[in-house]
């Protein structure tokens, strides 16, 4: 019995340490953020999109880490940093996303998106969401697939980019005053 209790205590200690490390790492911004924001700003300028704000989603990070960043190009800084969910399809797990642009895949898609209008979700009419229009071959079916940015407490979706409710409200307030905002979903 003592041996079993010791194993249980060691298991909980290990899990606690893993959660602590994940929390500490989640608050560190990605090391390549400067290069990514410069690349995204050039993309926005070249293609006539908003050069004040943009959204970056780094699916190379796990869902335990902050991996959605709203960047203010004028102030050259992150103004919203959030956890972000991904699609549950394919071989996705809570920690790692699998990607597809296929209808019915329930996977997230990589690439550039134009953030569309704010509306209510079709399957949950009390939940607000932003439409996403895929701009690349890797996400060209996003609008037809119903891929959105929406609030959720769960880290998996049917392909949408999800975020905690309080962060979604911050994003919504910011996007009320902005047009032609680009979101870039990438994996390192």
Coordinates of C-alpha atoms in Angstrom, one line a residue, residues 26-170:
X26 CA 2.9 29.7 -22.4
X27 CA 3.7 33.3 -21.4
X28 CA 6.8 33.5 -23.5
X29 CA 6.3 35.0 -26.9
X30 CA 7.6 33.0 -29.8
X31 CA 11.3 33.7 -30.6
X32 CA 10.6 34.3 -34.3
X33 CA 7.8 36.8 -33.6
X34 CA 9.7 39.8 -35.0
X35 CA 10.5 38.1 -38.3
X36 CA 6.9 36.8 -38.6
X37 CA 5.3 40.2 -38.0
X38 CA 7.7 41.9 -40.5
X39 CA 6.8 39.2 -43.1
X40 CA 3.1 39.7 -42.4
X41 CA 3.2 43.5 -42.5
X42 CA 4.9 43.3 -45.9
X43 CA 2.2 40.8 -47.1
X44 CA -0.6 43.2 -45.9
X45 CA 1.0 46.3 -47.6
X46 CA 1.7 44.4 -50.8
X47 CA -1.9 43.1 -51.0
X48 CA -3.8 46.2 -49.7
X49 CA -4.8 44.8 -46.3
X50 CA -4.8 46.6 -42.9
X51 CA -1.3 47.6 -41.9
X52 CA -2.3 48.7 -38.4
X53 CA -3.3 45.3 -36.9
X54 CA -3.0 41.7 -37.8
X55 CA -3.5 38.3 -36.1
X56 CA -0.9 35.6 -36.0
X57 CA -1.7 32.0 -34.9
X58 CA 1.3 29.8 -34.3
X59 CA 0.0 26.2 -34.4
X60 CA 3.6 25.0 -33.9
X61 CA 2.9 25.7 -30.2
X62 CA 0.7 23.4 -28.2
X63 CA -2.8 24.4 -27.1
X64 CA -1.5 24.7 -23.5
X65 CA 0.6 27.7 -24.7
X66 CA -0.5 31.2 -25.9
X67 CA -0.3 30.9 -29.6
X68 CA -2.7 33.6 -30.9
X69 CA -1.3 37.0 -31.1
X70 CA -2.9 40.3 -32.1
X71 CA -0.1 42.6 -33.3
X72 CA -0.2 46.4 -33.4
X73 CA 2.2 47.3 -36.2
X74 CA 2.1 51.0 -35.3
X75 CA 3.2 50.4 -31.7
X76 CA 5.3 47.3 -32.8
X77 CA 3.9 45.1 -30.0
X78 CA 1.5 42.3 -29.2
X79 CA -1.7 43.8 -27.8
X80 CA -3.6 40.5 -27.3
X81 CA -2.0 37.2 -26.4
X82 CA -4.3 34.2 -26.1
X83 CA -4.7 30.5 -26.0
X84 CA -6.2 29.2 -29.3
X85 CA -8.0 26.0 -30.1
X86 CA -7.7 24.1 -33.4
X87 CA -9.7 21.5 -35.4
X88 CA -10.3 18.1 -34.0
X89 CA -10.2 16.2 -37.3
X90 CA -7.6 13.9 -38.7
X91 CA -5.0 12.9 -36.2
X92 CA -5.4 16.0 -34.1
X93 CA -5.0 15.8 -30.3
X94 CA -5.5 18.5 -27.7
X95 CA -1.8 19.3 -28.0
X96 CA -1.2 19.0 -31.7
X97 CA -3.2 20.0 -34.8
X98 CA -3.5 18.1 -38.1
X99 CA -4.3 20.2 -41.1
X100 CA -6.6 19.9 -44.1
X101 CA -8.6 22.1 -46.4
X102 CA -11.1 19.4 -47.3
X103 CA -14.8 19.7 -46.6
X104 CA -15.9 17.6 -43.6
X105 CA -12.3 17.1 -42.3
X106 CA -12.9 19.1 -39.1
X107 CA -9.2 20.1 -39.4
X108 CA -7.7 23.5 -39.1
X109 CA -6.1 25.0 -42.3
X110 CA -2.8 26.9 -42.6
X111 CA -2.5 30.1 -44.5
X112 CA -3.6 33.7 -44.7
X113 CA -7.3 34.6 -43.9
X114 CA -9.2 37.9 -44.3
X115 CA -11.3 38.4 -41.1
X116 CA -14.8 38.9 -42.3
X117 CA -18.0 40.2 -40.7
X118 CA -19.1 39.5 -37.1
X119 CA -22.1 37.3 -36.9
X120 CA -23.7 34.6 -34.8
X121 CA -22.7 31.0 -35.3
X122 CA -25.2 28.8 -37.3
X123 CA -25.2 25.8 -34.9
X124 CA -25.1 28.0 -31.7
X125 CA -27.1 31.1 -32.5
X126 CA -26.3 32.8 -29.2
X127 CA -22.5 32.7 -29.8
X128 CA -20.8 35.5 -31.8
X129 CA -18.1 34.7 -34.4
X130 CA -16.0 36.3 -37.1
X131 CA -16.2 34.8 -40.6
X132 CA -12.9 33.8 -42.2
X133 CA -12.1 34.0 -45.9
X134 CA -9.2 31.8 -46.9
X135 CA -6.7 33.5 -49.2
X136 CA -4.3 30.6 -50.0
X137 CA -4.6 27.2 -51.7
X138 CA -4.2 25.7 -48.2
X139 CA -7.3 27.3 -46.8
X140 CA -9.4 28.3 -49.9
X141 CA -12.4 26.3 -48.7
X142 CA -12.6 28.1 -45.3
X143 CA -15.7 30.2 -46.0
X144 CA -17.6 27.3 -47.5
X145 CA -16.5 25.0 -44.6
X146 CA -17.9 27.6 -42.1
X147 CA -14.5 28.2 -40.5
X148 CA -14.7 31.0 -37.9
X149 CA -13.0 32.7 -35.0
X150 CA -15.2 32.1 -32.0
X151 CA -15.1 31.9 -28.2
X152 CA -14.9 28.5 -26.6
X153 CA -13.7 26.9 -23.4
X154 CA -12.6 23.7 -25.2
X155 CA -9.3 23.5 -27.2
X156 CA -10.8 21.5 -30.1
X157 CA -13.3 22.6 -32.7
X158 CA -14.5 21.5 -36.1
X159 CA -11.7 23.5 -37.8
X160 CA -12.4 26.9 -36.3
X161 CA -9.9 29.0 -34.5
X162 CA -11.2 29.3 -31.0
X163 CA -10.2 31.4 -28.0
X164 CA -11.3 32.0 -24.4
X165 CA -14.4 34.2 -24.1
X166 CA -12.7 37.1 -22.4
X167 CA -10.0 37.3 -25.1
X168 CA -12.6 37.0 -27.8
X169 CA -14.4 40.0 -26.4
X170 CA -11.1 42.0 -26.4

